[in-house]
Short mmCIF file of C-alpha atoms in Angstrom, two decimals:
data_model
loop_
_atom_site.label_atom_id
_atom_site.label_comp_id
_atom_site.label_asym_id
_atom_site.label_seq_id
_atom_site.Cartn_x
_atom_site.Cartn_y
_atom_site.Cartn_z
CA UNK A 17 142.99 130.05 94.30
CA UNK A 18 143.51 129.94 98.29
CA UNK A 19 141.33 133.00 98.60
CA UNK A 20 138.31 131.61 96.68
CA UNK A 21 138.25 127.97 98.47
CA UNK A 22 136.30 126.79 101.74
CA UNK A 23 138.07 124.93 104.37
CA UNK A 24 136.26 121.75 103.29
CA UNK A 25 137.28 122.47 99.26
CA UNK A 26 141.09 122.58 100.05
CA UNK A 27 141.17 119.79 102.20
CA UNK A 28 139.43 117.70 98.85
CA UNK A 29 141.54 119.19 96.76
CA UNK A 30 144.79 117.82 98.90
CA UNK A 31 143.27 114.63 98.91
CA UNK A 32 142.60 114.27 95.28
CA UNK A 33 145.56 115.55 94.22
CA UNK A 34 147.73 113.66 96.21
CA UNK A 35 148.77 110.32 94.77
CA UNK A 36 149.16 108.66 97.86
CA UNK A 37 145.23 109.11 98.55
CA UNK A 38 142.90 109.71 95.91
CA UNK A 39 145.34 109.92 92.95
CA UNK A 40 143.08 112.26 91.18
CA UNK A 41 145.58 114.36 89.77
CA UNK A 42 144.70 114.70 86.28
CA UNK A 43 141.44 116.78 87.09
CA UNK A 44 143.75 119.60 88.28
CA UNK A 45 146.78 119.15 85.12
CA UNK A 46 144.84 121.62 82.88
CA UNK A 47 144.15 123.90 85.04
CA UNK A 48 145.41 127.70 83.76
CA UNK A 49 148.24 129.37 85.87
CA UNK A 50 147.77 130.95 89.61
CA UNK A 51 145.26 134.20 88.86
CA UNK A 52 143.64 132.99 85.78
CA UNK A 53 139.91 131.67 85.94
CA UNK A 54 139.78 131.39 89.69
CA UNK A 55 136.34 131.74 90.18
CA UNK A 56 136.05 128.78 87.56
CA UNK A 57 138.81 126.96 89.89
CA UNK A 58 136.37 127.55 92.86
CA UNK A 59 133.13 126.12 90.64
CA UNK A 60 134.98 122.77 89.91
CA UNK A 61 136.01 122.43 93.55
CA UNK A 62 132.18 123.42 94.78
CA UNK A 63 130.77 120.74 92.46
CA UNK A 64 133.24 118.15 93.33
CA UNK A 65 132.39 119.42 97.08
CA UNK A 66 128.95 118.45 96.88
CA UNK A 67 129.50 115.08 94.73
CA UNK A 68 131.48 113.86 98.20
CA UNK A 69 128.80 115.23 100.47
CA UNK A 70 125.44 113.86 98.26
CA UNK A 71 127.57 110.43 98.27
CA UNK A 72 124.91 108.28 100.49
CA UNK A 73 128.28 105.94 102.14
CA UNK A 74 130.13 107.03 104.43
CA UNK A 75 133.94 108.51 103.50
CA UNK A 76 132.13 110.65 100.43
CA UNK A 77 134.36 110.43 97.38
CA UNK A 78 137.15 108.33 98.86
CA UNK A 79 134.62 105.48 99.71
CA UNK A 80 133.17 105.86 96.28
CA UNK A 81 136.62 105.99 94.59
CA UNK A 82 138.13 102.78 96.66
CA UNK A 83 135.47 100.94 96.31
CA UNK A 84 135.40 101.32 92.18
CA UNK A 85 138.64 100.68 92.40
CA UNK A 86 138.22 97.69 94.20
CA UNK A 87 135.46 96.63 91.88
CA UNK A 88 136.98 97.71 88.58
CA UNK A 89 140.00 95.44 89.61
CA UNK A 90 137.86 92.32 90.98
CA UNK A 91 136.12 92.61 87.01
CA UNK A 92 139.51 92.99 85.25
CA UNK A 93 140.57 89.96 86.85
CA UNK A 94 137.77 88.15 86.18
CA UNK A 95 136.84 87.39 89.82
CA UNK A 96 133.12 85.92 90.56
CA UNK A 97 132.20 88.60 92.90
CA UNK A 98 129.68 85.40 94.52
CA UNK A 99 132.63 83.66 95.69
CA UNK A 100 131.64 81.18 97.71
CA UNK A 101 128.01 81.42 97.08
CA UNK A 102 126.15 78.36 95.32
CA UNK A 103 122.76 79.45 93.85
CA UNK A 104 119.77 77.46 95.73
CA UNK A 105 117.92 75.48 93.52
CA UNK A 106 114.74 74.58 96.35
CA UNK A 107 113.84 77.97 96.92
CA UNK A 108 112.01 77.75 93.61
CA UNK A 109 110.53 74.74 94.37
CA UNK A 110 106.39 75.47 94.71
CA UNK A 111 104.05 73.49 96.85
CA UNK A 112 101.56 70.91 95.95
CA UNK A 113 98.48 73.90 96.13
CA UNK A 114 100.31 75.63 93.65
CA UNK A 115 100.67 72.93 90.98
CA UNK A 116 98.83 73.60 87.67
CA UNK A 117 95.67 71.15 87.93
CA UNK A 118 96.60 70.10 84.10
CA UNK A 119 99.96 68.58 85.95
CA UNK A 120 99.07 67.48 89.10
CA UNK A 121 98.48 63.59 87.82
CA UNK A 122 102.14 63.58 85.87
CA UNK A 123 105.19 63.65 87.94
CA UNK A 124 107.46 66.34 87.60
CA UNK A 125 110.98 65.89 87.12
CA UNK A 126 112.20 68.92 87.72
CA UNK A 127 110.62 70.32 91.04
CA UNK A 128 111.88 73.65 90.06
CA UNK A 129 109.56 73.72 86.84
CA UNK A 130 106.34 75.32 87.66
CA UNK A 131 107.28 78.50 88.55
CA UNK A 132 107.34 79.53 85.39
CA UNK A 133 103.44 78.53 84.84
CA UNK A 134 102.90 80.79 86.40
CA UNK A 135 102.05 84.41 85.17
CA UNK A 136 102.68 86.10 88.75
CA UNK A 137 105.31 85.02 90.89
CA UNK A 138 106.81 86.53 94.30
CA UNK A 139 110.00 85.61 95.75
CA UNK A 140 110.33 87.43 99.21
CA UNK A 141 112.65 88.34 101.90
CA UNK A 142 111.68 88.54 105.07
CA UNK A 143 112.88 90.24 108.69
CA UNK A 144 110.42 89.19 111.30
CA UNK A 145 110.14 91.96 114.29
CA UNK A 146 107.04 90.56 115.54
CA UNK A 147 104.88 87.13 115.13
CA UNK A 148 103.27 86.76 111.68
CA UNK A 149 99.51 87.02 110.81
CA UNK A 150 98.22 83.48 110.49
CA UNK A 151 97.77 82.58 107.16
CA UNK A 152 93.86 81.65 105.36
CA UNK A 153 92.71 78.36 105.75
CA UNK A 154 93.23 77.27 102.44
CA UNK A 155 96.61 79.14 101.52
CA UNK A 156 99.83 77.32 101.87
CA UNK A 157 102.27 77.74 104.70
CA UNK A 158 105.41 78.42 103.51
CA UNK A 159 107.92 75.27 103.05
CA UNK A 160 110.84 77.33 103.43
CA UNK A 161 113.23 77.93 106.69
CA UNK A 162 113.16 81.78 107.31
CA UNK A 163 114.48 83.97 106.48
CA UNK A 164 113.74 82.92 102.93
CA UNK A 165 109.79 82.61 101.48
CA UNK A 166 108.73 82.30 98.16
CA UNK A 167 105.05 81.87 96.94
CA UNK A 168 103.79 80.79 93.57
CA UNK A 169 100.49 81.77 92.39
CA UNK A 170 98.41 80.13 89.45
CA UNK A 171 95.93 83.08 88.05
CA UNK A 172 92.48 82.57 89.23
CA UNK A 173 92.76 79.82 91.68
CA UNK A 174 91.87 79.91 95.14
CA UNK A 175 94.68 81.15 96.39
CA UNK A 176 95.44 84.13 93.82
CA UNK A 177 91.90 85.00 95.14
CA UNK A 178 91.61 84.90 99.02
CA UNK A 179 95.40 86.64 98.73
CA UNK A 180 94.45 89.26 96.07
CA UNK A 181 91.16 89.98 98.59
CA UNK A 182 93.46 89.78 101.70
CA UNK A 183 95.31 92.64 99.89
CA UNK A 184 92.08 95.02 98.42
CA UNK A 185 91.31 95.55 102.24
CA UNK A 186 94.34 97.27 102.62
CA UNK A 187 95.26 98.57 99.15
CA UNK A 188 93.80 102.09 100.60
CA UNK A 189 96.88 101.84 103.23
CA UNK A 190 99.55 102.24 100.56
CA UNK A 191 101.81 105.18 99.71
CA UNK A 192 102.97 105.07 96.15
CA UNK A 193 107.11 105.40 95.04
CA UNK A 194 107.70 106.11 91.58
CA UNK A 195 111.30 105.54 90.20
CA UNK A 196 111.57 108.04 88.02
CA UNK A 197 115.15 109.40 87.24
CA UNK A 198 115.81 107.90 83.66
CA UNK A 199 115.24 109.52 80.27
CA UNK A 200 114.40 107.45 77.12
CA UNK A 201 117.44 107.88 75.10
CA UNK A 202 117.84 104.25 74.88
CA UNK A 203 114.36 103.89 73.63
CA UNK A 204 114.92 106.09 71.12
CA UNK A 205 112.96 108.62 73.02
CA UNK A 206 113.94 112.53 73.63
CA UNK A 207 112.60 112.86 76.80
CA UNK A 208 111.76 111.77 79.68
CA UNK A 209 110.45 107.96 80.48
CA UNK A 210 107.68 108.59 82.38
CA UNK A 211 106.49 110.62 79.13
CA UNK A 212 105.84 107.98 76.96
CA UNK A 213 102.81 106.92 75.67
CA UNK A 214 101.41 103.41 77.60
CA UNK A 215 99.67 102.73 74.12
CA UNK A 216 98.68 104.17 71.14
CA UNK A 217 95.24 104.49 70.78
CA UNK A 218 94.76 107.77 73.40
CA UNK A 219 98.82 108.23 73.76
CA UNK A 220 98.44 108.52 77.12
CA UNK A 221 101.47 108.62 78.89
CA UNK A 222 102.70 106.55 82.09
CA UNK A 223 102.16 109.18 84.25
CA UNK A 224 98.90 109.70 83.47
CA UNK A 225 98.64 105.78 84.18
CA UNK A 226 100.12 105.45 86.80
CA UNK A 227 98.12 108.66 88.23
CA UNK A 228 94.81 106.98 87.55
CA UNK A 229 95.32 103.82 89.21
CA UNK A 230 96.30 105.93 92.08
CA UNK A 231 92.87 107.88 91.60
CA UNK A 232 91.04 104.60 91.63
CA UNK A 233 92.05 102.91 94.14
CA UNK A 234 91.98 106.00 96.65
CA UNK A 235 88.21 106.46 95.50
CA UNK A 236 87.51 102.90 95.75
CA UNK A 237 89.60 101.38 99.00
CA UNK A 238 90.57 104.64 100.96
CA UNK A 239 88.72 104.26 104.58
CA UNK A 240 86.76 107.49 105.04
CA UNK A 241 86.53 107.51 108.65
CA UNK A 242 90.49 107.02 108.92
CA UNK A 243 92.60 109.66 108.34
CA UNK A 244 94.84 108.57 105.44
CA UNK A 245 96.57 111.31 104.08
CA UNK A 246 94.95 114.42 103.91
CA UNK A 247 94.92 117.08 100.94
CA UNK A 248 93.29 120.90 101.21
CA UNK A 249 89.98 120.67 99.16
CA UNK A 250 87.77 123.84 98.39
CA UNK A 251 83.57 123.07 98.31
CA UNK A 252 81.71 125.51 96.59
CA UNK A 253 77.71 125.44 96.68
CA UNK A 254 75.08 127.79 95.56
CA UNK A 255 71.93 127.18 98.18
CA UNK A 256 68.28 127.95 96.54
CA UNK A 257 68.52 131.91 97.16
CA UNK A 258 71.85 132.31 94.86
CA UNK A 259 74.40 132.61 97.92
CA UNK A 260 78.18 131.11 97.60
CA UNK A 261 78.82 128.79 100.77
CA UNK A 262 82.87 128.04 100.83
CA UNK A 263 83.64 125.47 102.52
CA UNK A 264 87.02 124.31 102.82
CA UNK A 265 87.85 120.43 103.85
CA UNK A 266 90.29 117.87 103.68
CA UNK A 267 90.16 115.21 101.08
CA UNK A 268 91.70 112.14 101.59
CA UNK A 269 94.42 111.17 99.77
CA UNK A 270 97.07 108.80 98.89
CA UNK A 271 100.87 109.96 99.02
CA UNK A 272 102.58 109.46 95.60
CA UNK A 273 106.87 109.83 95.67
CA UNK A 274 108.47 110.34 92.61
CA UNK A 275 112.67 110.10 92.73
CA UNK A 276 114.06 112.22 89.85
CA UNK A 277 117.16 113.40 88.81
CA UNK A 278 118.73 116.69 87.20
CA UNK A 279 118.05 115.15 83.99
CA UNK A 280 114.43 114.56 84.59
CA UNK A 281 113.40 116.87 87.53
CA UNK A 282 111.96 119.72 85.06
CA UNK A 283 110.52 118.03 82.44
CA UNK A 284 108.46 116.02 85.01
CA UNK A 285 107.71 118.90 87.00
CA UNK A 286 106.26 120.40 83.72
CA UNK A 287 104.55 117.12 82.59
CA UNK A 288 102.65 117.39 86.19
CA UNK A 289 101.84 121.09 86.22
CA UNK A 290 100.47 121.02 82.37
CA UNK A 291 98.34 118.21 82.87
CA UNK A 292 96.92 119.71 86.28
CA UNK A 293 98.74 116.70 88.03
CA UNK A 294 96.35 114.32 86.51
CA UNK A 295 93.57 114.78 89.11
CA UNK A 296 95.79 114.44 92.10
CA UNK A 297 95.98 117.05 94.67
CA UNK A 298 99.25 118.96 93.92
CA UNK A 299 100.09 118.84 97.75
CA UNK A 300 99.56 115.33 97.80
CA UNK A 301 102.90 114.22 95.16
CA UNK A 302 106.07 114.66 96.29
CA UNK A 303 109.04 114.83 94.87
CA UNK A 304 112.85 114.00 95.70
CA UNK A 305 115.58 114.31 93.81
CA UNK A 306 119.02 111.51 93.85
CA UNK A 307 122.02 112.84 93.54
CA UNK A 308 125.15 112.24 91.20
CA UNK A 309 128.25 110.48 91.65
CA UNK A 310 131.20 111.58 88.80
CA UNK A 311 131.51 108.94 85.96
CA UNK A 312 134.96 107.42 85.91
CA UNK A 313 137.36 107.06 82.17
CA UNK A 314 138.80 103.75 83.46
CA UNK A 315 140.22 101.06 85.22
CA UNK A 316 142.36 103.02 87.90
CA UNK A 317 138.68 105.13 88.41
CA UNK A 318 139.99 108.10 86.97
CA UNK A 319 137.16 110.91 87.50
CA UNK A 320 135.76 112.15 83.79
CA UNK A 321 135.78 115.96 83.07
CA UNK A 322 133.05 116.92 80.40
CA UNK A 323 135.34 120.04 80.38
CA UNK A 324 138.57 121.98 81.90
CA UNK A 325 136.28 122.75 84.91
CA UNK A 326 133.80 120.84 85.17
CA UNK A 327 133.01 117.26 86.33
CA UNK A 328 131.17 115.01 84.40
CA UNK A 329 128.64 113.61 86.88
CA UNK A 330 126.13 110.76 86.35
CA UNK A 331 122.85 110.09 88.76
CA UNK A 332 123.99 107.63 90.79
CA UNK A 333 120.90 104.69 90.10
CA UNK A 334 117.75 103.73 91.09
CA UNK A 335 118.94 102.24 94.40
CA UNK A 336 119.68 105.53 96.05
CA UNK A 337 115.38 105.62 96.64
CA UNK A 338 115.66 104.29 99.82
CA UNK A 339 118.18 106.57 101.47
CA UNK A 340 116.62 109.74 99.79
CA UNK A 341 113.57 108.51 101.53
CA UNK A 342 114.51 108.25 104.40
CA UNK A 343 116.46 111.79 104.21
CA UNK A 344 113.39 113.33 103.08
CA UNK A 345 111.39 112.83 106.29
CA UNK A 346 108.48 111.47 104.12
CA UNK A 347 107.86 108.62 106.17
CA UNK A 348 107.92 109.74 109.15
CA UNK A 349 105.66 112.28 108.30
CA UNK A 350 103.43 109.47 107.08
CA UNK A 351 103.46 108.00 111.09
CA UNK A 352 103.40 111.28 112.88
CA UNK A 353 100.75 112.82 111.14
CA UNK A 354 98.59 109.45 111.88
CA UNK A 355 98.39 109.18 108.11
CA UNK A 356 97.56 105.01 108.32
CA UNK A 357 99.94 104.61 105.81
CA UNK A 358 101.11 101.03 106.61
CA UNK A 359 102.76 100.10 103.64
CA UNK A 360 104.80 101.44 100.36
CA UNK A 361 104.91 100.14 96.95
CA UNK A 362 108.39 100.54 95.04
CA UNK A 363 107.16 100.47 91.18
CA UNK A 364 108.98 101.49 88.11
CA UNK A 365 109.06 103.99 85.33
CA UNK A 366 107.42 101.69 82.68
CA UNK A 367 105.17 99.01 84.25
CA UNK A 368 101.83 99.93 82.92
CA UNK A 369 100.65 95.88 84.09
CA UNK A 370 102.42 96.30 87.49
CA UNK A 371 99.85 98.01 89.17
CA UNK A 372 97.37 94.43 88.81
CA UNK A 373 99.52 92.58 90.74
CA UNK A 374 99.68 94.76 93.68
CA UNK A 375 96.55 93.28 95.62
CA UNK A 376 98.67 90.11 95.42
CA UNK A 377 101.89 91.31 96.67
CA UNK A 378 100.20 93.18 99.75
CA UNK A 379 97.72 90.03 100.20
CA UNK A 380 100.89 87.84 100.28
CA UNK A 381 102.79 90.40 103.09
CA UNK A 382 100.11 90.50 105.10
CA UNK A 383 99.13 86.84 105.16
CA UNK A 384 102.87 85.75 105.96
CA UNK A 385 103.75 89.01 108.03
CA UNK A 386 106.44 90.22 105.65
CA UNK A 387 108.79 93.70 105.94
CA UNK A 388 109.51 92.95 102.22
CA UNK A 389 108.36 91.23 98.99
CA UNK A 390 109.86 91.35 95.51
CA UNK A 391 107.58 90.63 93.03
CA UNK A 392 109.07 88.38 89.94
CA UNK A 393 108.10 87.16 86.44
CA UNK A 394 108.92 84.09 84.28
CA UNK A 395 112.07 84.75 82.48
CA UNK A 396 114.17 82.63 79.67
CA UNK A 397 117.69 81.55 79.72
CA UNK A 398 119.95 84.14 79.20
CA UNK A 399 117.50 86.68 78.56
CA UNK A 400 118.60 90.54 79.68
CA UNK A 401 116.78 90.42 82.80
CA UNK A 402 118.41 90.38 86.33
CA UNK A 403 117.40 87.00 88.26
CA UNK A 404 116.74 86.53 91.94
CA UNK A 405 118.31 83.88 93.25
CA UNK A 406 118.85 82.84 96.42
CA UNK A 407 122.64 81.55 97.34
CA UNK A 408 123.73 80.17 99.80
CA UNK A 409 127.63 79.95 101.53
CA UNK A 410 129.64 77.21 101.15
CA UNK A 411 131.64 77.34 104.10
CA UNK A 412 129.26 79.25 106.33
CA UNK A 413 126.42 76.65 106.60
CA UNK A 414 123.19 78.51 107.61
CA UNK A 415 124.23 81.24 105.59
CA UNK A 416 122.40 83.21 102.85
CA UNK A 417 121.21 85.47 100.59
CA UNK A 418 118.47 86.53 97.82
CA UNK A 419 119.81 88.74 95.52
CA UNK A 420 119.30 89.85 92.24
CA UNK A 421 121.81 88.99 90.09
CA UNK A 422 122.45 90.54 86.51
CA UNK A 423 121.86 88.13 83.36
CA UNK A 424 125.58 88.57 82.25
CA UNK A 425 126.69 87.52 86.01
CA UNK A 426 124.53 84.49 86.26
CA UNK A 427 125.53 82.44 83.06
CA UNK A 428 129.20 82.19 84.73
CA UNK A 429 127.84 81.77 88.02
CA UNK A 430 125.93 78.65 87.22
CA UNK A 431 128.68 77.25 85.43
CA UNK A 432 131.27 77.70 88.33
CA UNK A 433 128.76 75.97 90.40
CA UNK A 434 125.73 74.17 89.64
CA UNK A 435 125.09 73.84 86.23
CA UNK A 436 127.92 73.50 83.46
CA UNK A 437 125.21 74.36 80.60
CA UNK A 438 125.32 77.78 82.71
CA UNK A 439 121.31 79.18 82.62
CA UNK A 440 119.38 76.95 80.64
CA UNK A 441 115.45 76.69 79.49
CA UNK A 442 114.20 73.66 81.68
CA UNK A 443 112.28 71.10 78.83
CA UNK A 444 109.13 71.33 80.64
CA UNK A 445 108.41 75.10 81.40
CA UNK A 446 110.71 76.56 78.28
CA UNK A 447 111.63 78.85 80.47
CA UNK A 448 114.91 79.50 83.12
CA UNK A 449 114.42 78.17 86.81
CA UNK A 450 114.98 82.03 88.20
CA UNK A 451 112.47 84.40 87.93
CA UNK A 452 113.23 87.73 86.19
CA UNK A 453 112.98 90.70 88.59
CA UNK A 454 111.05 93.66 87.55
CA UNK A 455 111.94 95.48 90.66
CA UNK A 456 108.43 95.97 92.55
CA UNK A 457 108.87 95.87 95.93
#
């Protein structure tokens, strides 16, 4: 085998199979005798190779190893991985603008109740690098110490509006990031997400939603005189005597990212091409592709083989956006190239209503001079939705965090801290006091 491995591939090898590092020595027990299937010897180490390189942390495989170790332990124990955090009731708690008129005579006895009037909500965290636009006259300043802010809108009232309008003058600035990297299998669906049909009148899928928003608004809100983003565009007249003049000019044009994975790369590559990318300039979607991490057997994070030599590898999740966006150069080639593209939008697979919220998210960023805002939804107790919540530290006072935290992690949360009915429906709203988050950032 020495003859058919890199430098890099024995020293992984050493440190997988050694049981005093990696203890990965199973992968390598199968293996046929010295001179049999070599080259298949050398495709296993390769693949396991560039698992530990495409590993976003530093250390490769031994970071992601010790660290599921780690974790895998901590869950088999049944350790609160919030130790020492205590979920923050107040950050829910809405000002008087943003009390439903119907209530604003009753008292409330549970401040934290109205969020969940409300059909759009927006819990935000913030990182101020420079002093914060001043907000409207009418709209709220935030009742929150930094770096924490959360604002809750009623539909239609003054401030939904001034904040949705604060946001349409801008909505031309955005560059678009599609998470795309699931299929449908637990839908029931054969392919890929993105695919399926938004309704089923026209059976148009999400793509071709999502596409058309994008088409919209860049026809609608894009600044002519600015250069945005610009895309290659052929003119072809005929002038009164029958003569071709070709012109060739730039169009301007939104950027739309779309993260796949190996599972999904292809078939939305196809779904594009077929469709002539949904009237979008082909030059003006990108896409970039996450990478896998191998899927473990069990609680010592034993690496899974699909077969004698090879790896059964996994994409790695929907978090790993913001590091392959970064690697790809994207936006920097947004602020070199003077594109104006001041702001990106971080939307799902299968959002169809998303996309009418986003003149209230980017109203709401720019009014309070946000670097980020998470967008969030009413949710019910106990319902399979991942809550933000902000905790705070119970020994570090001034310490703390807003985090989403997964449905079957917040039940025994609450009842090791705050609330021994664990998440609960409050009696007024019928709903749970933290929001569900639909990931929109």
């Amino acid at each position: 085998m020495e003859k058919y491995l890199s430098n890099q591939e024995k020293d992984l090898y050493e440190s997988l199979n050694d049981t005093n590092q990696l203890n990965q020595c199973h992968l390598f027990a199968d293996w046929d005798g010295v001179g049999i299937n070599e080259e298949s010897k050398h495709s296993m180490m390769s693949q396991l190779l560039k698992l530990h390189d495409e590993y976003p942390v530093e250390g490769g495989l031994s970071a992601y190893i010790n660290n599921a170790k780690q974790l895998l332990l901590n869950s088999k124990l049944g350790l609160n991985p919030f130790q020492d955090w205590v979920p923050d009731m107040s950050t829910l708690t809405p000002t008087p603008e943003h009390t439903p008129k119907s209530e604003s005579s009753t008292p409330n006895p549970n401040p934290n109740a109205n969020i969940i009037n409300h059909s759009i909500s927006s819990i935000t965290l913030e990182t101020r690098i420079q002093p914060p636009l001043p907000p409207p006259p009418s709209t709220p300043t935030p009742t929150l110490p930094l770096p924490f802010h959360s604002t809750l809108i009623e539909p239609l009232s003054d401030v939904f509006n001034e904040l949705e309008s604060v946001g349409l003058q801008s909505i031309g600035n955005v560059a678009f990031i599609l998470v795309a990297g699931g299929l449908g299998e637990r839908l029931g669906y054969p392919g890929i997400k993105i695919a399926l049909p938004v309704e089923t009148v026209t059976g148009r899928s999400y793509l071709s939603h999502y596409c058309s928003q994008i088409l919209g608004i860049q026809h609608r809100y894009t600044n002519n005189e600015q250069y945005q983003y610009q895309c290659d565009n052929v003119n072809v007249n005929v002038d009164r005597e029958g003569y071709l003049h070709i012109k060739k000019t730039k169009k301007l044009c939104l950027p739309l990212v779309i993260m796949v994975s190996d599972d999904t790369h292809d078939k939305t590559m196809a779904l594009l091409i077929e469709n002539e990318y949904f009237g979008l300039e082909p030059d003006q979607v990108s896409i970039i592709k996450q990478g896998k991490v191998p899927a473990l057997s069990d609680n010592d994070a034993s690496i899974s083989k699909s077969s004698t030599y090879c790896i059964n590898a996994k994409p790695h999740g929907h978090g790993d956006i913001h590091s392959l966006l970064y690697r790809s150069g994207l936006p920097q080639s947004w602020v070199r190239e003077h594109s104006h593209v001041e702001y990106c939008l971080f939307f799902q697979d299968t959002n169809a209503l998303g996309f009418l919220s986003v003149p209230i998210m980017l109203g709401n960023s720019i009014t309070y001079g946000l670097d980020m805002n998470s967008m969030a939804v009413p949710r019910a107790a106990k319902q399979a939705v991942g809550a933000l919540v902000k905790l705070n530290h119970v020994r570090d006072v001034g310490r703390s965090m807003l985090v989403n935290v997964e449905y079957n992690m917040l039940d025994p949360l609450l009842r090791a801290t705050t609330s021994p009915e664990g998440d609960y429906n409050d009696p007024v709203t019928h709903h749970s006091p933290f929001p569900g988050n639909i990931n929109m950032l």
